[in-house]
N, CA and C of each residue as an Amber inpcrd file, in Angstrom:
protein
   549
 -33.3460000 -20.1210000 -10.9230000 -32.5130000 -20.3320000 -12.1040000
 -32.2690000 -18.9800000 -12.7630000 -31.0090000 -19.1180000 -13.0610000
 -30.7430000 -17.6320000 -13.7950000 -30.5910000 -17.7730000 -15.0510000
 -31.6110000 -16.5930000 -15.8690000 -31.5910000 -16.5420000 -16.9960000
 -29.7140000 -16.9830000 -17.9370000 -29.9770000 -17.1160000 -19.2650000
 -29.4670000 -17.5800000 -20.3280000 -28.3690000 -16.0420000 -20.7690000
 -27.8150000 -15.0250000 -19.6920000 -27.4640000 -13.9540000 -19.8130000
 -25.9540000 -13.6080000 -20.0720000 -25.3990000 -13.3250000 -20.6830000
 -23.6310000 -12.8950000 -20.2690000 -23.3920000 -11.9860000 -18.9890000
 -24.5460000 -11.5110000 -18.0620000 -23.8460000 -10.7870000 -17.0530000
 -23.9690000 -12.0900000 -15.8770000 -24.7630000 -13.4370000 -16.6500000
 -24.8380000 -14.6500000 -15.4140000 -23.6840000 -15.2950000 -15.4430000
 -23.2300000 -15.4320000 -16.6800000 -21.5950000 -16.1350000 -16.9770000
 -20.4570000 -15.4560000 -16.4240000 -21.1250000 -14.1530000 -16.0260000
 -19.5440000 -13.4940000 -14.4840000 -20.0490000 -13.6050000 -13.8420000
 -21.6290000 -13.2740000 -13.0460000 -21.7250000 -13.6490000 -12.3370000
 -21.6500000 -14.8140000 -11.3570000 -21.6080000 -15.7760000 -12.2090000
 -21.8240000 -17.0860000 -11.0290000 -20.4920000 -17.8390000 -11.3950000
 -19.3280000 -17.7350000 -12.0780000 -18.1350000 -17.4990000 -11.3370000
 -17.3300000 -17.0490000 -10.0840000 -17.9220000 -15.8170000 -10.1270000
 -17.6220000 -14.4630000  -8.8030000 -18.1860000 -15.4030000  -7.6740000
 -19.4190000 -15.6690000  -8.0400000 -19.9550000 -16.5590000  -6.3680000
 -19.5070000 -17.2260000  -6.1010000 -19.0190000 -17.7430000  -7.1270000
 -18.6090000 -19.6980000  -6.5700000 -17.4730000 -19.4020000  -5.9770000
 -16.5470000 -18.6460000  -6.6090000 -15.3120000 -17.9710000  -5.9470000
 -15.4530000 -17.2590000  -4.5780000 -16.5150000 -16.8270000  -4.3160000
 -16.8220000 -16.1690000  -2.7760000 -17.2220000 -17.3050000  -2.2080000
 -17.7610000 -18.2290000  -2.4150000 -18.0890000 -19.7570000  -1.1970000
 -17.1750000 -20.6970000  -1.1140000 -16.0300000 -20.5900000  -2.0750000
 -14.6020000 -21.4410000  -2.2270000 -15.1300000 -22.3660000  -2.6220000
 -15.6380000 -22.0330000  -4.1680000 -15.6240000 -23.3310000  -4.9720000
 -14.7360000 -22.9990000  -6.2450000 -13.9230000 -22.9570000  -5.8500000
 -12.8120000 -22.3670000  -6.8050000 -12.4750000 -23.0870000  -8.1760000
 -12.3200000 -24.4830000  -7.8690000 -12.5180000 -25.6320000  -9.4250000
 -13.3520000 -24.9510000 -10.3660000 -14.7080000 -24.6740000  -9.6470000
 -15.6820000 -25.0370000 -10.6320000 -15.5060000 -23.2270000 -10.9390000
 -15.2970000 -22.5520000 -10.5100000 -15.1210000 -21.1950000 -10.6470000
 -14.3020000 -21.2370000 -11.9130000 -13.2390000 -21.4660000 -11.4960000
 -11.8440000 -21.5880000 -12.4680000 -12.4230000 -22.5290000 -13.9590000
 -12.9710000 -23.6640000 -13.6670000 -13.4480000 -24.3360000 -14.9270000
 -14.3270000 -23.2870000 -15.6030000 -15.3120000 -22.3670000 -15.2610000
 -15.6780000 -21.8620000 -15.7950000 -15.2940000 -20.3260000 -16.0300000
 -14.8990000 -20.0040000 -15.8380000 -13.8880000 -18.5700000 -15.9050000
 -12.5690000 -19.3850000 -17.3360000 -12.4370000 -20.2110000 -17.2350000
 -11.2080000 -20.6430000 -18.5350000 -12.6230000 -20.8300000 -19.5370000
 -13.4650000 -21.4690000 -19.5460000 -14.4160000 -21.4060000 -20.4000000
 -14.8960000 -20.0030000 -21.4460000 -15.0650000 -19.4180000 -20.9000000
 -15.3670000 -17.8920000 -20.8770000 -14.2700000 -17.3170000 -21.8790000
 -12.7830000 -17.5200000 -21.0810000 -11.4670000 -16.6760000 -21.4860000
 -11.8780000 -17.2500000 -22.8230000 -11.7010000 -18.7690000 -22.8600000
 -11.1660000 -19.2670000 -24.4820000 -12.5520000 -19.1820000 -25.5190000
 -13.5850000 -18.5770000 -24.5760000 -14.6170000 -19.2280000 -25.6610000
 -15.3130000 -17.5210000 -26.8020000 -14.3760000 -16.4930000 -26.3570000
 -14.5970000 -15.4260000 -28.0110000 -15.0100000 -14.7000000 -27.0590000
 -15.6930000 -14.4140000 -26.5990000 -16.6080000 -12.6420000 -25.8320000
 -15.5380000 -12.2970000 -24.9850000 -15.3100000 -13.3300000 -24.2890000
 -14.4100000 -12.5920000 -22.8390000 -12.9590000 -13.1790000 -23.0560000
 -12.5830000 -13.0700000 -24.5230000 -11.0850000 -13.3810000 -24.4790000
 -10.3320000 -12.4470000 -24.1720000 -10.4550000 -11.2730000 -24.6260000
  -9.7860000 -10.2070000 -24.0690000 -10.0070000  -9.5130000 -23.2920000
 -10.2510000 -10.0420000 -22.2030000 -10.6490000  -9.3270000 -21.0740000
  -9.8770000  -9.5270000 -19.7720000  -9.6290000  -8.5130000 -19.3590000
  -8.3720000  -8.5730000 -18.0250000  -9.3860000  -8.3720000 -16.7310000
 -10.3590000  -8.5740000 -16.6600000 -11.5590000  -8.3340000 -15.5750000
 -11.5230000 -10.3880000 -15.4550000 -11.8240000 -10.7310000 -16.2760000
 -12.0950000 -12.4120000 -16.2230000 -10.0310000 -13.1970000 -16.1730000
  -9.0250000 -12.7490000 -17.1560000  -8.3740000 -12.8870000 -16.3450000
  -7.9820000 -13.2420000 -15.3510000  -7.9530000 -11.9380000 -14.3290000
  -7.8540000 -11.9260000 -13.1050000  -8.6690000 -12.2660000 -12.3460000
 -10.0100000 -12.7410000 -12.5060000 -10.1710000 -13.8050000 -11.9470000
  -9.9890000 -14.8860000 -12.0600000  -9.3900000 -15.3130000 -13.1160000
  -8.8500000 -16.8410000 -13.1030000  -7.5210000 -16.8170000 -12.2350000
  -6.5200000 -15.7150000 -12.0660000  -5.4990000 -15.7180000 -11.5480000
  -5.7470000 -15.8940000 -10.3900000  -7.0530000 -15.2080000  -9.6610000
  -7.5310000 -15.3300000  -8.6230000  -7.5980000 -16.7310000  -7.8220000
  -8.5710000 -17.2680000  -8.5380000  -8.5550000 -18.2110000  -8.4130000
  -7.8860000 -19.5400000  -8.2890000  -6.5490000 -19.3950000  -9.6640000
  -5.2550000 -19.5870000  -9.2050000  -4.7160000 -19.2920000  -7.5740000
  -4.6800000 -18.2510000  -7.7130000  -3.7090000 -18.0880000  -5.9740000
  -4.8420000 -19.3080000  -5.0000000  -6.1980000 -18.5320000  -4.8770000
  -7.0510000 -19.6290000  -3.8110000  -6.8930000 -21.1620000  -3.7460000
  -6.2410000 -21.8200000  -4.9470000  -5.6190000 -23.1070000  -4.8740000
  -4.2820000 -23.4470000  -5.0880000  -3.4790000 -22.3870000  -4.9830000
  -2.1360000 -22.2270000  -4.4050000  -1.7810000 -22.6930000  -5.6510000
  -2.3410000 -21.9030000  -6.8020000  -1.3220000 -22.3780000  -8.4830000
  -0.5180000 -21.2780000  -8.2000000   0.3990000 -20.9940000  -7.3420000
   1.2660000 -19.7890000  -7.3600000   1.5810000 -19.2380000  -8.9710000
   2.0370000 -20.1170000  -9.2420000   2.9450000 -19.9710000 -10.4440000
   2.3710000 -19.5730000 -11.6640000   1.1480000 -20.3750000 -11.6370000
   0.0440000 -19.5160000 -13.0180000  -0.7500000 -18.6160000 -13.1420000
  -1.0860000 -18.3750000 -11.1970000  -1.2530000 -17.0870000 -10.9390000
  -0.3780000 -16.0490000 -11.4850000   0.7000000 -16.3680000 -11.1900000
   2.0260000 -15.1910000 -11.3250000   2.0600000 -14.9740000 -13.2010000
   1.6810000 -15.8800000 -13.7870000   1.8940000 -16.1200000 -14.8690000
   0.5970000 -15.1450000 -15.6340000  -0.7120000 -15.4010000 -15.3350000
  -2.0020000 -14.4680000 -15.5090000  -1.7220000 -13.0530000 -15.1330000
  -1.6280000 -13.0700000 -13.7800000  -1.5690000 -11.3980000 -13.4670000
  -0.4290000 -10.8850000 -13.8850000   1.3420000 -11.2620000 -14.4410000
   1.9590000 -10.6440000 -14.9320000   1.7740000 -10.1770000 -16.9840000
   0.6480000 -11.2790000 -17.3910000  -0.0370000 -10.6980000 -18.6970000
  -0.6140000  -9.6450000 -18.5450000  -1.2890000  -9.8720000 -17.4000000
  -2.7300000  -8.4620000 -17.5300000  -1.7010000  -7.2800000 -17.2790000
  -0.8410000  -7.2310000 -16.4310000   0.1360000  -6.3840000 -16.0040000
   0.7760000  -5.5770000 -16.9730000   1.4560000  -6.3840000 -18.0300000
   1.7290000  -5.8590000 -19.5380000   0.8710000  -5.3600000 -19.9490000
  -0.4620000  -5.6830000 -20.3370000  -1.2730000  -5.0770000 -21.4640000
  -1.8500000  -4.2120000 -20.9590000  -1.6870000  -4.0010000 -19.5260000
  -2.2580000  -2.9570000 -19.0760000  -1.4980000  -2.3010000 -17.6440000
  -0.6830000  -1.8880000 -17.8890000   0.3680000  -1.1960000 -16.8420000
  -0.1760000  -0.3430000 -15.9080000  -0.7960000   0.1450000 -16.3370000
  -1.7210000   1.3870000 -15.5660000  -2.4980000   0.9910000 -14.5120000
  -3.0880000  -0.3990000 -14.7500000  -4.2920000  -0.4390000 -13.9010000
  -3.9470000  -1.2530000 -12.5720000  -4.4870000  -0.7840000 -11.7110000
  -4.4210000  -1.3460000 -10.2420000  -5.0000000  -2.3830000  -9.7040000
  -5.9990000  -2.7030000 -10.3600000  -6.9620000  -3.5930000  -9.9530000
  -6.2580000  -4.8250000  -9.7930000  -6.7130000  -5.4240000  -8.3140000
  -6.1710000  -6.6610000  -8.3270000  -4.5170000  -7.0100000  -8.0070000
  -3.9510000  -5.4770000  -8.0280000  -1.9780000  -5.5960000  -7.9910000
  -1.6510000  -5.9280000  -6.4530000  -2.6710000  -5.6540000  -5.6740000
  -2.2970000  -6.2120000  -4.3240000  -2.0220000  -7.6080000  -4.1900000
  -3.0230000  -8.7630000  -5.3570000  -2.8460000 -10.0100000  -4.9300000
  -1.6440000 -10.6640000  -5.9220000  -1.6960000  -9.7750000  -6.8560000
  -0.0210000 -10.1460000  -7.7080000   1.0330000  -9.8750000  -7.0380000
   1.2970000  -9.0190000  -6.1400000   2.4520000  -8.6660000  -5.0090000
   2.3730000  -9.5930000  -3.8070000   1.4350000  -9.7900000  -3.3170000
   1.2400000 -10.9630000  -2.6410000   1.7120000 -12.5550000  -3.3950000
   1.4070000 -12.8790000  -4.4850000   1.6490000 -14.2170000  -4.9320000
   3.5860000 -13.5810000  -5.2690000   3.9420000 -12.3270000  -5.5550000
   5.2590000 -12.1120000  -5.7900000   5.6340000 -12.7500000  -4.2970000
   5.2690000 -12.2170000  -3.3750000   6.3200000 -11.6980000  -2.0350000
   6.3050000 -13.8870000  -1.7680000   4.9810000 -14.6240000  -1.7640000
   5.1490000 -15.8350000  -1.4770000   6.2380000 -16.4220000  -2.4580000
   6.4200000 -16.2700000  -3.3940000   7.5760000 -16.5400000  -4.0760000
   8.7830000 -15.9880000  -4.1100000   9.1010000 -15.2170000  -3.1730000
  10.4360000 -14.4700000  -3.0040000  11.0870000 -13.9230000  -3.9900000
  10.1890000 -13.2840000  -4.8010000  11.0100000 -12.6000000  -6.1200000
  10.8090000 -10.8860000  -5.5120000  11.4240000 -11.0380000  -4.3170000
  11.8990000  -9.3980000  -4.3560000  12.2430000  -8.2670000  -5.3760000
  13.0410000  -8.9560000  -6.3030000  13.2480000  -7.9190000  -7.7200000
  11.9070000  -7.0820000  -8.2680000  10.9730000  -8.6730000  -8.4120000
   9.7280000  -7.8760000  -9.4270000   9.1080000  -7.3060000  -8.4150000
   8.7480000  -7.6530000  -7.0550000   8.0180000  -6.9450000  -6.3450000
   8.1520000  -5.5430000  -5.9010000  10.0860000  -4.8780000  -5.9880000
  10.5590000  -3.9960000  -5.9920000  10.3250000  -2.6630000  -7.5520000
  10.1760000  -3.6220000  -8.5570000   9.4960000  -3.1940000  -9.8380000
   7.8580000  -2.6160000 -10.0470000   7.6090000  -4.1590000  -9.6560000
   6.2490000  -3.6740000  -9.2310000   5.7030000  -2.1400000  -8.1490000
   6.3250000  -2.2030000  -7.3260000   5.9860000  -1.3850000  -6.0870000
   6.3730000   0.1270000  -7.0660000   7.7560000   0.4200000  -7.6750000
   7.8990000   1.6750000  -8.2460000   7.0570000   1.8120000  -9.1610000
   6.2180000   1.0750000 -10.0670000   5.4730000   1.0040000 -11.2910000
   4.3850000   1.3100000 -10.6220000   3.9090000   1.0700000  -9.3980000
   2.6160000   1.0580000  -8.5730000   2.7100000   2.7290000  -7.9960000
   3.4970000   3.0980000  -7.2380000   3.6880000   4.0380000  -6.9620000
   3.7230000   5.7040000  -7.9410000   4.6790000   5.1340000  -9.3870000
   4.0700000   6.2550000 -10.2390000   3.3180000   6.9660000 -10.3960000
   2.3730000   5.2180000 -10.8770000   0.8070000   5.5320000 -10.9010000
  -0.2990000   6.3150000 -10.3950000  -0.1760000   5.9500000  -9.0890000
  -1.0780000   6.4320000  -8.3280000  -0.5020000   6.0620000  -6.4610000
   0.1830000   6.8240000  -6.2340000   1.1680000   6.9640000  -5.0780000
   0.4020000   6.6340000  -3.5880000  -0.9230000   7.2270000  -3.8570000
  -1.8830000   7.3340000  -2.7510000  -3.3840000   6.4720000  -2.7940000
  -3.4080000   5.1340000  -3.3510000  -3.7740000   4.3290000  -3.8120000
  -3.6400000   2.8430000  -2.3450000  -4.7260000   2.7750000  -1.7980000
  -4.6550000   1.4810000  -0.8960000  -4.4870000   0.5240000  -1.8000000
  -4.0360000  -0.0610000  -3.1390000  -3.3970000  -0.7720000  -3.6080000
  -2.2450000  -0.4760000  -4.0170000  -1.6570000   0.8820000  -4.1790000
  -0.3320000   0.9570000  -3.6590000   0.3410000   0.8600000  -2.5990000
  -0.3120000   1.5640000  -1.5850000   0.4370000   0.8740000  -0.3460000
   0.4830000  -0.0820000   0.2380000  -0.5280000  -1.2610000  -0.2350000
  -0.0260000  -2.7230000   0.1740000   1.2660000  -3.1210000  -0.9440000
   1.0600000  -2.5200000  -2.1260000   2.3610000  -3.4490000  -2.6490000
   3.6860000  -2.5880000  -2.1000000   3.3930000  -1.7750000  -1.8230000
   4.6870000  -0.8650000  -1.4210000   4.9400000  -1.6140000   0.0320000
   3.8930000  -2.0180000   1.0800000   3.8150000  -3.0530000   2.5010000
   4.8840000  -4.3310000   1.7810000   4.1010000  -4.3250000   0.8400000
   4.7320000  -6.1100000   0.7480000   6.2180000  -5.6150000   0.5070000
   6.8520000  -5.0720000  -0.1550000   7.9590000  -5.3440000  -0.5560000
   8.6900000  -4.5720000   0.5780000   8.3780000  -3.9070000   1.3690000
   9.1210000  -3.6600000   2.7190000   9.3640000  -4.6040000   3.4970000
   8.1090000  -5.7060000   3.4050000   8.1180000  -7.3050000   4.4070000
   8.7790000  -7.9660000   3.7020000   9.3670000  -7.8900000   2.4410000
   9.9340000  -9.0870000   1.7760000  11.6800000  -8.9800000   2.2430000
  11.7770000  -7.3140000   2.4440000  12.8690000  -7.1780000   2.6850000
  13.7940000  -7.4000000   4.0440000  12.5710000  -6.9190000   4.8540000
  12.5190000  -7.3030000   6.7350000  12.6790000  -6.4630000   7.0100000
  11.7220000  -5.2380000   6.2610000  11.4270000  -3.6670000   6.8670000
  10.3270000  -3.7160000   7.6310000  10.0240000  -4.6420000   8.4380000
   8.4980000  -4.7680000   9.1070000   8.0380000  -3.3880000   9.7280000
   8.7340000  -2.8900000  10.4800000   8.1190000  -0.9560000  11.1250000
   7.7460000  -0.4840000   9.6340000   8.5770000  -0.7470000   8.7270000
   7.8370000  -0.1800000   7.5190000   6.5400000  -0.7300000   6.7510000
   6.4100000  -1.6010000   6.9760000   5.6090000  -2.1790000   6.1480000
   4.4320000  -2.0740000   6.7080000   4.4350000  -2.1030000   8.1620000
   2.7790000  -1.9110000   9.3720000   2.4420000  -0.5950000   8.9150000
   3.3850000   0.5000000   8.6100000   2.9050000   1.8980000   8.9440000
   2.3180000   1.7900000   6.7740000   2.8390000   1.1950000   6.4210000
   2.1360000   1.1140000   4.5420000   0.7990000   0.3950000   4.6790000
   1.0480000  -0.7460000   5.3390000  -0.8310000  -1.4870000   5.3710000
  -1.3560000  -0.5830000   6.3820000  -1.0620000   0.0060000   7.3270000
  -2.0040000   1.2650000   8.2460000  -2.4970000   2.5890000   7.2700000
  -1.6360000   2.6250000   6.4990000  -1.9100000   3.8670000   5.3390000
  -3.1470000   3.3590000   4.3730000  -3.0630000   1.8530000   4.1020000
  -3.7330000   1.3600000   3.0530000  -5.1120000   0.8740000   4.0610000
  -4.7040000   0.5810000   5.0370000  -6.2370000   0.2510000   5.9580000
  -6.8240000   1.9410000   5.8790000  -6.2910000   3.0720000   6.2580000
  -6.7510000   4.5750000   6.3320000  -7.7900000   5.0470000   5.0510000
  -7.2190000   4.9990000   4.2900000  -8.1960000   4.3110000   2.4780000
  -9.3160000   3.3530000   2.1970000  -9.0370000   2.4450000   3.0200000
  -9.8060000   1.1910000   2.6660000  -9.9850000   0.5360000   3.4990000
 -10.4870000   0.7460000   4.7580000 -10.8520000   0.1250000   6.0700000
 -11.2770000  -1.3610000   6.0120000 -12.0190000  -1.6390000   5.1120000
 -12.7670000  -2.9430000   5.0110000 -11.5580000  -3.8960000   3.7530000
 -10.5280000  -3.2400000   3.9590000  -9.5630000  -4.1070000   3.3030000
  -9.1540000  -5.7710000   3.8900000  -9.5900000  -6.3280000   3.6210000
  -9.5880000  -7.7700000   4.7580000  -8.1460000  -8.0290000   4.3510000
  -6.8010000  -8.0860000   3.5630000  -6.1290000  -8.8430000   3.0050000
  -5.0370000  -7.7990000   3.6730000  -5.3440000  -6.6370000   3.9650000
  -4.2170000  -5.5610000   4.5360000  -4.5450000  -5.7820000   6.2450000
  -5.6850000  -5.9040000   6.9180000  -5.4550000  -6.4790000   8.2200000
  -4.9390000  -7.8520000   8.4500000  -5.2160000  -8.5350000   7.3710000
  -4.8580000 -10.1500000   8.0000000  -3.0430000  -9.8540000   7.6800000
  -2.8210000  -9.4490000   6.7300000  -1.3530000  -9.2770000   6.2090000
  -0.5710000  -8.2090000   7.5960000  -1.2530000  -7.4490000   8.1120000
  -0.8440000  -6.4710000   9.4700000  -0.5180000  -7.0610000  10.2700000
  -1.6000000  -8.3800000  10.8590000  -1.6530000  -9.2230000  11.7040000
  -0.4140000  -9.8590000  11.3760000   0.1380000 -10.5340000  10.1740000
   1.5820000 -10.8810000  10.4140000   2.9010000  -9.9940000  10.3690000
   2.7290000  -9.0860000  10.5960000   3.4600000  -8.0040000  10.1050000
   3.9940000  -8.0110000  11.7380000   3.2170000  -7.4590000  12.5810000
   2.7030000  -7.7620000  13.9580000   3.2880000  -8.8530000  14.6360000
   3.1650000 -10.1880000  14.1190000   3.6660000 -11.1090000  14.2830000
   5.1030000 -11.1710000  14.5900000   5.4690000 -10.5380000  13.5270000
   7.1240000 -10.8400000  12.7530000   7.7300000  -9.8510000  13.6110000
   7.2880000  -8.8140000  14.2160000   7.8150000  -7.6220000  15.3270000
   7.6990000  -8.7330000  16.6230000   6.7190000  -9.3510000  17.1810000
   6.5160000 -10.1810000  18.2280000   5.9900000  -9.2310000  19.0660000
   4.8730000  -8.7210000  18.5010000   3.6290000  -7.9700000  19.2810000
   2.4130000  -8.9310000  18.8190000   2.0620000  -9.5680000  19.7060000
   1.2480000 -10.2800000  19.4710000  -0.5240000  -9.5110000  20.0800000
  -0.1180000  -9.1780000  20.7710000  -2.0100000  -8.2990000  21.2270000
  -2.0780000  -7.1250000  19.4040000  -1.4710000  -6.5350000  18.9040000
  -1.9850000  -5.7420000  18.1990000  -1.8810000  -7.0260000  16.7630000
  -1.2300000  -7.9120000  16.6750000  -2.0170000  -8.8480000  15.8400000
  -2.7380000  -9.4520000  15.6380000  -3.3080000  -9.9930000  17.3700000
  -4.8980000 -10.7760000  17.4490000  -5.7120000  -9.2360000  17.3700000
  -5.4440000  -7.9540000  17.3740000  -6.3540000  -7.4430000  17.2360000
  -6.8260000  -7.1470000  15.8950000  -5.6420000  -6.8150000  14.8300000
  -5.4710000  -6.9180000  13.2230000  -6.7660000  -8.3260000  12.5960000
  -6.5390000  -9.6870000  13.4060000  -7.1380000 -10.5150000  12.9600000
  -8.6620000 -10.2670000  13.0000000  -8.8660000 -10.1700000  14.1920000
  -9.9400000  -9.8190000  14.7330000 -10.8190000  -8.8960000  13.7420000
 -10.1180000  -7.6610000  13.5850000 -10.9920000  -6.6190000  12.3460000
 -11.2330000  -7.5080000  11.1770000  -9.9060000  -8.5580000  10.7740000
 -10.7200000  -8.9900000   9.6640000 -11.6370000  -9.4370000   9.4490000
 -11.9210000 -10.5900000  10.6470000 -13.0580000 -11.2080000  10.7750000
 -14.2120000 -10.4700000  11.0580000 -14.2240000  -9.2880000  11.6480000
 -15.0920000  -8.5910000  11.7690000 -15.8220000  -7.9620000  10.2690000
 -14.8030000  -7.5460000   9.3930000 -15.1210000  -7.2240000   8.2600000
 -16.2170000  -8.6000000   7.1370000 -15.4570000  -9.6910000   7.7120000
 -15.6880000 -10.6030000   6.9600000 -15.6600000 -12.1680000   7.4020000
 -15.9730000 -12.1560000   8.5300000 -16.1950000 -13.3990000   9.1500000
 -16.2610000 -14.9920000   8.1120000 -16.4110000 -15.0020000   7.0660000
 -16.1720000 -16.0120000   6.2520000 -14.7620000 -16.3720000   5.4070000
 -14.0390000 -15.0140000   5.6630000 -12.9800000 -14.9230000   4.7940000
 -11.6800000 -15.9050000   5.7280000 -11.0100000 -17.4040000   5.1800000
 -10.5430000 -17.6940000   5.9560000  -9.1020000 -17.3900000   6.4150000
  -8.7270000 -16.3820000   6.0010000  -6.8380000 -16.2520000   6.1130000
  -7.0600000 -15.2980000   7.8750000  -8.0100000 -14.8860000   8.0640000
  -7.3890000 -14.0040000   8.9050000  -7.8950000 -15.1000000  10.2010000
  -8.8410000 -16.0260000  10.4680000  -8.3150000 -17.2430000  10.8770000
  -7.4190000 -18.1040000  11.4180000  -7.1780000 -18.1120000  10.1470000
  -5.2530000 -19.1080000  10.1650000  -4.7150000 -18.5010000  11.0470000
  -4.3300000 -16.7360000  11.0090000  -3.7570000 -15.9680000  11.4890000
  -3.2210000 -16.4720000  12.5660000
């Protein structure tokens, strides 16, 4: 049993969210937001947005991470899976926004170059977009969300051996994580 602590009230959100218990994650992560300590906080946020995407709330995902986005323009954290919930919704515009706002920032950033990936794939720049998640895997090797995303990238060219191999690393990275799977 874990102590009566505020670092247990993120913590055991975060877990439940790593074993895909995402409800009870999310029930308690909105708890948190509305209940005074962690209202203003774009760390808990985004994990509710998170959590959002893992049960396909596209839309309130999009709705969370484009707040935190405002109040905090600067920060990267997490902009890979807001470009991702962009690109599943086909709003090329913001993802094209996003990607220059990302790029400003911090140009050489493995969360810039997946959002800069995504919005090359949204467009059907795929040669472009493999060689942006290869830049962002070069940074961040154990990126599971830039190999499984390669792997379709891969796909969409109709090279299929260097996408079962894309999958493959993910699972290697992370054998529980299920998208690269699906793959």
């Amino acid at each position: 049993v874990l102590p009566d602590h505020w670092m247990s009230k993120l913590f055991i959100p975060r877990t439940l969210m790593e074993l895909q218990y995402n409800e009870d994650a999310l029930t308690m992560l909105n708890d948190l937001h509305k209940g005074g300590l962690f209202n203003a906080s774009t760390w808990v946020q985004s994990q509710i947005a998170i959590c959002q995407l893992n049960l396909r709330e596209v839309d309130d995902a999009l709705t969370n991470f484009s707040a935190i986005h405002e109040r905090d323009p600067y920060c990267l954290d997490n902009l890979d899976l807001y470009s991702n919930a962009l690109y599943v919704k086909g709003r090329g515009a913001d993802l094209a926004t996003l990607a220059h706002q990302a790029t400003s920032t911090e140009r050489y950033s493995w969360l810039t170059c997946t959002v800069v990936a995504n919005w090359y794939s949204i467009r059907g720049h795929h040669e472009r977009a493999v060689v942006y998640f290869q830049r962002a895997l070069k940074l961040n090797p154990r990126y599971i969300g830039a190999w499984t995303l390669l792997g379709l990238e891969y796909m969409e060219m109709k090279n299929t051996n260097a996408a079962i191999e894309s999958y493959r690393r993910a699972v290697d990275v992370n054998p529980r994580d299920y998208r690269a799977w699906y793959g």
